[in-house]
Amino acid sequence: MPFIPHTDNEVREMLDAIGVENIEALFDEIPDSLRIHDVPGVPESLSEMEISRLMHERAGRDGQPACYIGAGAYEHHVPAAVWEITTRGEFYSAYTPYQAEASQGTLQLIYEYQTMMAELTAMDVSNASLYDGATALAEACLMAVRAHRKSKSRRVLVPKSLHPLYRRVTEVIAGTQNLEFVDLPYDPTTGTADLEALRQWQGEDVTAVVVPQPNFFGCLEDGDALTDWAHENGAMVIGVVNPTSLAVLQPPGDWGQAGADIVVGEGQPLGIPLSSGGPYFGVLCCRQKFVRQMPGRLVGRTVDEEGREGFTLTLQPREQHIRRSKATSNICTNQGLMVTAATIYMAMQGAEGLARVAAASHDRTRKLVGLLEDIDGVESVFDGPFFHERVIRLDRAADEVLAGLSERGILGGLSLKEWYPELGEAILVCATETKTDEDLAAYRDALRDVMAENRAA
Amino acid sequence: MLIFEHSREGRRAYAQAPQERPELEDIPKQFRRKSAPGLPSVSELQVVRHYTRLSQLNFSIDTHFYPLGSCTMKYNPRACNQLAMLPGFLSRHPLGPEEHGQGFLACMHELQEMLREVTGMTDVSLTPMAGAQGELAGVAMIKAYHDKRGDHERDEIIVPDAAHGTNPATATMCGLKVREIPTGPDGDVDLDALKEVVGPKTAGIMLTNPSTVGVFDRNIEEIARVVHEAGGLLYYDGANLNAILGKVLPGDMGFDVIHMNLHKTFSTPHGGGGPGAGAIGVSKRLQTFMPGPVVRKEGDRYRWSRADELPDSIGRLSAFMGNAGVLLRAYVYARMLGREGMKRVGEYATLNANYMMERLREAGFALAYPKRRASHEFIITVKRQAKEHGVTANDFAKRLLDHGYHAPTMYFPLLVPECLLIEPTETEAKEEIDGFVDAMASIDAETREDADKVRGAPYTLPVRRLDDVKAAKQLDLVWREGSKAA
């Protein structure tokens, strides 16, 4: 019996102690009409050897194509030690640290994580994580509504240059509470929020403005101007950031005169594998004055009865297990193990290592785009500064070109046709520090070939 | 010592970052960071040693019996982790094409099918990232269902007082009002109270069965009938699915939507607080409302569902497709259990709980529901010890840590005073349970002989009891250079 230790004798002793004949008798309070005796649709048990063989075969079937897709999930080198330590049983198989004295490892690690995130974003505080970047944005919008009592409109301005899937998730999760999300168009030459379009909201009641940095197109928004406009108009600023980029880019806490109020982001680039989209983790940081409006776990440093340093969950009265229907969110479990990995990753890289990862990723993308632009029929869509993604336009069907590249073992980028049809045959490309000069040249050669074939067709 | 206190300027883990730091001259200065963030400057060995040592300060399933009620802390098979972390799975981009994801999608499709089978629901969506998100999806679907029918008056969700805090919190998040109903003296939902609150404003009811008081609600069919007749839907909180796996199907009980905590019943790790996975199952009437994407099979090809296949979908709950890596672990676990193993989960989880309950009763502990069978968990109350000796459930919990046992869940459900909710799970051997009972008996003796000793526990852990009041009043959430825990 997989994972069940009982011997026949023990079962007998236990049943005798309870005073029943057999295990079936323990289910005698369940109405007979509801009892089942089999789950025939479940296949027979596999041994570890058998399931290993099956999983190796399946993982192998998916191949490992060279990936130039970013769009919110990024391939980075993950130091071997990160997951070696993260999957130690003491981290892997522990629960939420409710019993603080028996969970000091997890609690101290989260405190260190909170410190690292506050440093990266230049904000005052961080929580212990949310599910992912998109749900963190949804929670931030709800948090802004709670924190900004003067604003009655529940209106949030959202640039079209925000990740479209973040926008959808935010509408599903925060939309149930009557928030109004208003599109802010992007400037077709720079690919960044159109500051002129903000003018129509001048003097209107706006609860918050979302500032994605870098934005979905990889372009750098004018964080200073957007933040100052928002604050002058009585709105809060929610920054949506890539944490890796913050090693080299101006942190949201420093945007404009006063900095962002709430910062969220996808934590995946910090040592979390792509893994088909999850588990990742959501970053949430804010100004000290909003800390009581934060959703999710928070760890505080305190002392024990003997005055020794120790760590504990704090401000729990915000949470569902205490406040129930009046909680700041329904979130309970977050993404603890991912935070463990990210904390080890950040400690390993340090500020210099992370800046190298960020700068190398920028450099690789800059170089790739330069190579691709040399091909006939390929052009960059936007001017202006970017981080590690770029939109390029092809003079033939993007989907067919991508399919051709995929056959050659290259995922050449993400087609933007569905989300941004106005951009034409556009794809979003990304290269990180994992790509060598040879890799980039191989991509260029493959694209040149595929373009030529498609022209012939 | 914090990792930051090991930091020395100029030190780093050289093997891990790129060899060069390219110039960023094409990014104008106004966009660039002016001073480096305060991350630690430490060597690779320092990182490894620091976090390895931190890990050793934790209790975990791998190191300790962890009978935390309602959390199902069972063994997390190592194979699940290793096989979910095969390079082909780890390197797969979420927006990669289906042709480079057939192996992964096959696993997801088969997991959907197995979960459908063991819950008796019509269809399954794997995307919710935790139980609470599964709840959010479920309540949002219930709301969307009524809205589509033009039934806009239904804005109340009925929740028993024993429910997990996430239930009422979720209802509020979805813009619904919570109507709480009491639990009867025998642990079942108070049917009369239910009949009183149910009506044309009822959107639905959220139930856990077996409930959080550790008993199977014998009136479940009647509850389903009452709620359905009033036009409401039934939501099943799958937190306690482990108790009935292979024994009863939530679909047969009349539930319209359920969430499963795969990190409980399907043994994916709790990870010190996540990631979880809160897959949902639906009845026929809610099938088109499911959150996407789900995996479909056409011939021998797997693909993501198209928008027109879930026309009433509440939408997307994560940027990509939920906690995919957790789902792979659940898949491996389910395949290793297989058809027979599924049934044994419910059987042996129930055997362990009833045995442990009986042993604690013999040892003189008061059971909250002494006339009932335990499900996979049960409640004892130490209100007598609290009254006579001033030793609370919290004191028992802390003293248990000294005995090398993680404490059960304390003070939940809220309706039982000074309670401990105990869930041994099926993967624990008899001698662990016996050892725990002996420890409880010895603490009970200690409350009579030396209550102060119990109230001062723990003594053998890295820290003694922590000052929670100070933690909340003098918030210290972020380390600053030179700061100390004062």
PDB file of C-alpha atoms in Angstrom, chain B residues 220-347:
ATOM      1  CA  ILE B 220     -26.184  16.472   3.858  1.00  0.00           C
ATOM      2  CA  GLU B 221     -28.850  15.209   1.466  1.00  0.00           C
ATOM      3  CA  GLU B 222     -31.524  17.185   3.296  1.00  0.00           C
ATOM      4  CA  ILE B 223     -29.317  20.290   3.283  1.00  0.00           C
ATOM      5  CA  ALA B 224     -28.807  19.932  -0.462  1.00  0.00           C
ATOM      6  CA  ARG B 225     -32.539  19.541  -1.015  1.00  0.00           C
ATOM      7  CA  VAL B 226     -33.413  22.615   1.083  1.00  0.00           C
ATOM      8  CA  VAL B 227     -30.861  24.844  -0.605  1.00  0.00           C
ATOM      9  CA  HIS B 228     -31.630  23.647  -4.132  1.00  0.00           C
ATOM     10  CA  GLU B 229     -35.375  24.014  -3.624  1.00  0.00           C
ATOM     11  CA  ALA B 230     -34.802  27.603  -2.600  1.00  0.00           C
ATOM     12  CA  GLY B 231     -32.879  28.155  -5.822  1.00  0.00           C
ATOM     13  CA  GLY B 232     -29.438  28.287  -4.229  1.00  0.00           C
ATOM     14  CA  LEU B 233     -26.317  26.331  -5.174  1.00  0.00           C
ATOM     15  CA  LEU B 234     -24.010  24.263  -2.988  1.00  0.00           C
ATOM     16  CA  TYR B 235     -20.316  24.952  -2.612  1.00  0.00           C
ATOM     17  CA  TYR B 236     -18.034  22.237  -1.246  1.00  0.00           C
ATOM     18  CA  ASP B 237     -14.901  23.323   0.583  1.00  0.00           C
ATOM     19  CA  GLY B 238     -12.594  20.398  -0.157  1.00  0.00           C
ATOM     20  CA  ALA B 239     -10.253  21.023   2.771  1.00  0.00           C
ATOM     21  CA  ASN B 240     -11.327  17.704   4.294  1.00  0.00           C
ATOM     22  CA  LEU B 241     -11.559  15.607   1.160  1.00  0.00           C
ATOM     23  CA  ASN B 242      -8.840  13.342   2.534  1.00  0.00           C
ATOM     24  CA  ALA B 243     -11.371  11.859   4.954  1.00  0.00           C
ATOM     25  CA  ILE B 244     -13.683  10.536   2.257  1.00  0.00           C
ATOM     26  CA  LEU B 245     -11.430   9.929  -0.722  1.00  0.00           C
ATOM     27  CA  GLY B 246     -12.740   6.845  -2.465  1.00  0.00           C
ATOM     28  CA  LYS B 247     -15.658   6.549  -0.009  1.00  0.00           C
ATOM     29  CA  VAL B 248     -18.131   9.301  -0.939  1.00  0.00           C
ATOM     30  CA  LEU B 249     -18.340  11.622  -3.948  1.00  0.00           C
ATOM     31  CA  PRO B 250     -19.125  15.296  -3.324  1.00  0.00           C
ATOM     32  CA  GLY B 251     -21.017  15.190  -6.611  1.00  0.00           C
ATOM     33  CA  ASP B 252     -23.353  12.549  -5.150  1.00  0.00           C
ATOM     34  CA  MET B 253     -23.951  14.707  -2.083  1.00  0.00           C
ATOM     35  CA  GLY B 254     -25.462  17.324  -4.383  1.00  0.00           C
ATOM     36  CA  PHE B 255     -22.670  19.863  -4.602  1.00  0.00           C
ATOM     37  CA  ASP B 256     -22.546  22.135  -7.629  1.00  0.00           C
ATOM     38  CA  VAL B 257     -18.975  23.274  -7.253  1.00  0.00           C
ATOM     39  CA  ILE B 258     -16.073  22.104  -5.155  1.00  0.00           C
ATOM     40  CA  HIS B 259     -12.471  23.040  -4.649  1.00  0.00           C
ATOM     41  CA  MET B 260      -9.790  20.521  -3.791  1.00  0.00           C
ATOM     42  CA  ASN B 261      -6.688  21.432  -1.816  1.00  0.00           C
ATOM     43  CA  LEU B 262      -4.190  19.402  -3.794  1.00  0.00           C
ATOM     44  CA  HIS B 263      -1.563  20.385  -1.201  1.00  0.00           C
ATOM     45  CA  LYS B 264      -3.593  18.433   1.319  1.00  0.00           C
ATOM     46  CA  THR B 265      -5.362  15.470  -0.249  1.00  0.00           C
ATOM     47  CA  PHE B 266      -2.909  15.029  -3.121  1.00  0.00           C
ATOM     48  CA  SER B 267       0.145  15.502  -0.980  1.00  0.00           C
ATOM     49  CA  THR B 268       1.897  18.349  -2.742  1.00  0.00           C
ATOM     50  CA  PRO B 269       4.164  20.182  -0.307  1.00  0.00           C
ATOM     51  CA  HIS B 270       2.972  22.931   2.010  1.00  0.00           C
ATOM     52  CA  GLY B 271       6.308  24.663   1.474  1.00  0.00           C
ATOM     53  CA  GLY B 272       6.217  26.769   4.623  1.00  0.00           C
ATOM     54  CA  GLY B 273       3.021  28.431   3.383  1.00  0.00           C
ATOM     55  CA  GLY B 274       2.445  27.549  -0.242  1.00  0.00           C
ATOM     56  CA  PRO B 275       2.358  27.158  -3.133  1.00  0.00           C
ATOM     57  CA  GLY B 276      -0.897  25.288  -2.975  1.00  0.00           C
ATOM     58  CA  ALA B 277      -3.227  24.307  -5.759  1.00  0.00           C
ATOM     59  CA  GLY B 278      -6.991  24.655  -5.522  1.00  0.00           C
ATOM     60  CA  ALA B 279      -8.415  22.793  -8.510  1.00  0.00           C
ATOM     61  CA  ILE B 280     -12.181  23.070  -8.836  1.00  0.00           C
ATOM     62  CA  GLY B 281     -14.822  20.626  -9.982  1.00  0.00           C
ATOM     63  CA  VAL B 282     -18.281  21.602 -11.241  1.00  0.00           C
ATOM     64  CA  SER B 283     -21.660  20.049 -11.852  1.00  0.00           C
ATOM     65  CA  LYS B 284     -23.258  20.188 -15.285  1.00  0.00           C
ATOM     66  CA  ARG B 285     -25.029  23.468 -14.632  1.00  0.00           C
ATOM     67  CA  LEU B 286     -21.795  25.328 -13.881  1.00  0.00           C
ATOM     68  CA  GLN B 287     -19.598  23.685 -16.521  1.00  0.00           C
ATOM     69  CA  THR B 288     -19.588  26.618 -18.924  1.00  0.00           C
ATOM     70  CA  PHE B 289     -18.715  29.054 -16.113  1.00  0.00           C
ATOM     71  CA  MET B 290     -15.352  27.489 -15.210  1.00  0.00           C
ATOM     72  CA  PRO B 291     -12.177  29.567 -15.133  1.00  0.00           C
ATOM     73  CA  GLY B 292      -9.790  28.699 -17.942  1.00  0.00           C
ATOM     74  CA  PRO B 293      -7.737  27.466 -19.454  1.00  0.00           C
ATOM     75  CA  VAL B 294      -8.520  23.758 -19.183  1.00  0.00           C
ATOM     76  CA  VAL B 295      -6.924  20.992 -21.220  1.00  0.00           C
ATOM     77  CA  ARG B 296      -8.915  19.212 -23.934  1.00  0.00           C
ATOM     78  CA  LYS B 297      -8.053  16.108 -25.908  1.00  0.00           C
ATOM     79  CA  GLU B 298      -8.767  15.664 -29.588  1.00  0.00           C
ATOM     80  CA  GLY B 299      -7.759  12.277 -30.985  1.00  0.00           C
ATOM     81  CA  ASP B 300      -4.303  11.809 -29.500  1.00  0.00           C
ATOM     82  CA  ARG B 301      -3.496  15.530 -29.329  1.00  0.00           C
ATOM     83  CA  TYR B 302      -3.873  17.738 -26.269  1.00  0.00           C
ATOM     84  CA  ARG B 303      -4.721  21.428 -26.485  1.00  0.00           C
ATOM     85  CA  TRP B 304      -5.883  24.340 -24.361  1.00  0.00           C
ATOM     86  CA  SER B 305      -9.602  25.024 -24.343  1.00  0.00           C
ATOM     87  CA  ARG B 306     -10.902  27.699 -26.695  1.00  0.00           C
ATOM     88  CA  ALA B 307     -12.902  30.661 -25.427  1.00  0.00           C
ATOM     89  CA  ASP B 308     -16.072  29.372 -27.095  1.00  0.00           C
ATOM     90  CA  GLU B 309     -15.853  26.145 -25.085  1.00  0.00           C
ATOM     91  CA  LEU B 310     -16.327  28.041 -21.811  1.00  0.00           C
ATOM     92  CA  PRO B 311     -18.743  30.733 -23.004  1.00  0.00           C
ATOM     93  CA  ASP B 312     -19.805  31.878 -19.525  1.00  0.00           C
ATOM     94  CA  SER B 313     -16.326  31.605 -17.988  1.00  0.00           C
ATOM     95  CA  ILE B 314     -15.660  33.837 -15.005  1.00  0.00           C
ATOM     96  CA  GLY B 315     -12.288  34.410 -16.666  1.00  0.00           C
ATOM     97  CA  ARG B 316      -8.699  33.945 -15.749  1.00  0.00           C
ATOM     98  CA  LEU B 317      -7.336  33.705 -12.224  1.00  0.00           C
ATOM     99  CA  SER B 318      -3.618  33.764 -12.913  1.00  0.00           C
ATOM    100  CA  ALA B 319      -1.400  35.247 -15.566  1.00  0.00           C
ATOM    101  CA  PHE B 320      -0.735  31.798 -17.008  1.00  0.00           C
ATOM    102  CA  MET B 321      -2.292  28.522 -15.931  1.00  0.00           C
ATOM    103  CA  GLY B 322      -1.980  28.364 -12.183  1.00  0.00           C
ATOM    104  CA  ASN B 323       0.599  26.427 -10.231  1.00  0.00           C
ATOM    105  CA  ALA B 324       1.531  24.012 -13.003  1.00  0.00           C
ATOM    106  CA  GLY B 325       4.501  22.502 -11.171  1.00  0.00           C
ATOM    107  CA  VAL B 326       2.329  21.738  -8.156  1.00  0.00           C
ATOM    108  CA  LEU B 327      -0.198  20.070 -10.439  1.00  0.00           C
ATOM    109  CA  LEU B 328       2.541  17.831 -11.845  1.00  0.00           C
ATOM    110  CA  ARG B 329       3.381  16.720  -8.305  1.00  0.00           C
ATOM    111  CA  ALA B 330      -0.278  15.943  -7.631  1.00  0.00           C
ATOM    112  CA  TYR B 331      -0.415  13.982 -10.880  1.00  0.00           C
ATOM    113  CA  VAL B 332       2.557  11.803  -9.908  1.00  0.00           C
ATOM    114  CA  TYR B 333       1.030  11.195  -6.475  1.00  0.00           C
ATOM    115  CA  ALA B 334      -2.354  10.245  -7.919  1.00  0.00           C
ATOM    116  CA  ARG B 335      -0.769   7.800 -10.370  1.00  0.00           C
ATOM    117  CA  MET B 336       1.250   6.177  -7.593  1.00  0.00           C
ATOM    118  CA  LEU B 337      -1.842   5.790  -5.410  1.00  0.00           C
ATOM    119  CA  GLY B 338      -3.942   4.425  -8.220  1.00  0.00           C
ATOM    120  CA  ARG B 339      -7.458   3.110  -7.954  1.00  0.00           C
ATOM    121  CA  GLU B 340      -6.937   1.041  -4.798  1.00  0.00           C
ATOM    122  CA  GLY B 341      -4.683   3.577  -3.132  1.00  0.00           C
ATOM    123  CA  MET B 342      -7.299   6.320  -3.396  1.00  0.00           C
ATOM    124  CA  LYS B 343      -9.685   4.350  -1.225  1.00  0.00           C
ATOM    125  CA  ARG B 344      -7.012   3.533   1.321  1.00  0.00           C
ATOM    126  CA  VAL B 345      -6.331   7.209   1.885  1.00  0.00           C
ATOM    127  CA  GLY B 346      -9.796   7.788   3.312  1.00  0.00           C
ATOM    128  CA  GLU B 347      -9.776   4.487   5.159  1.00  0.00           C
TER     129      GLU B 347
END
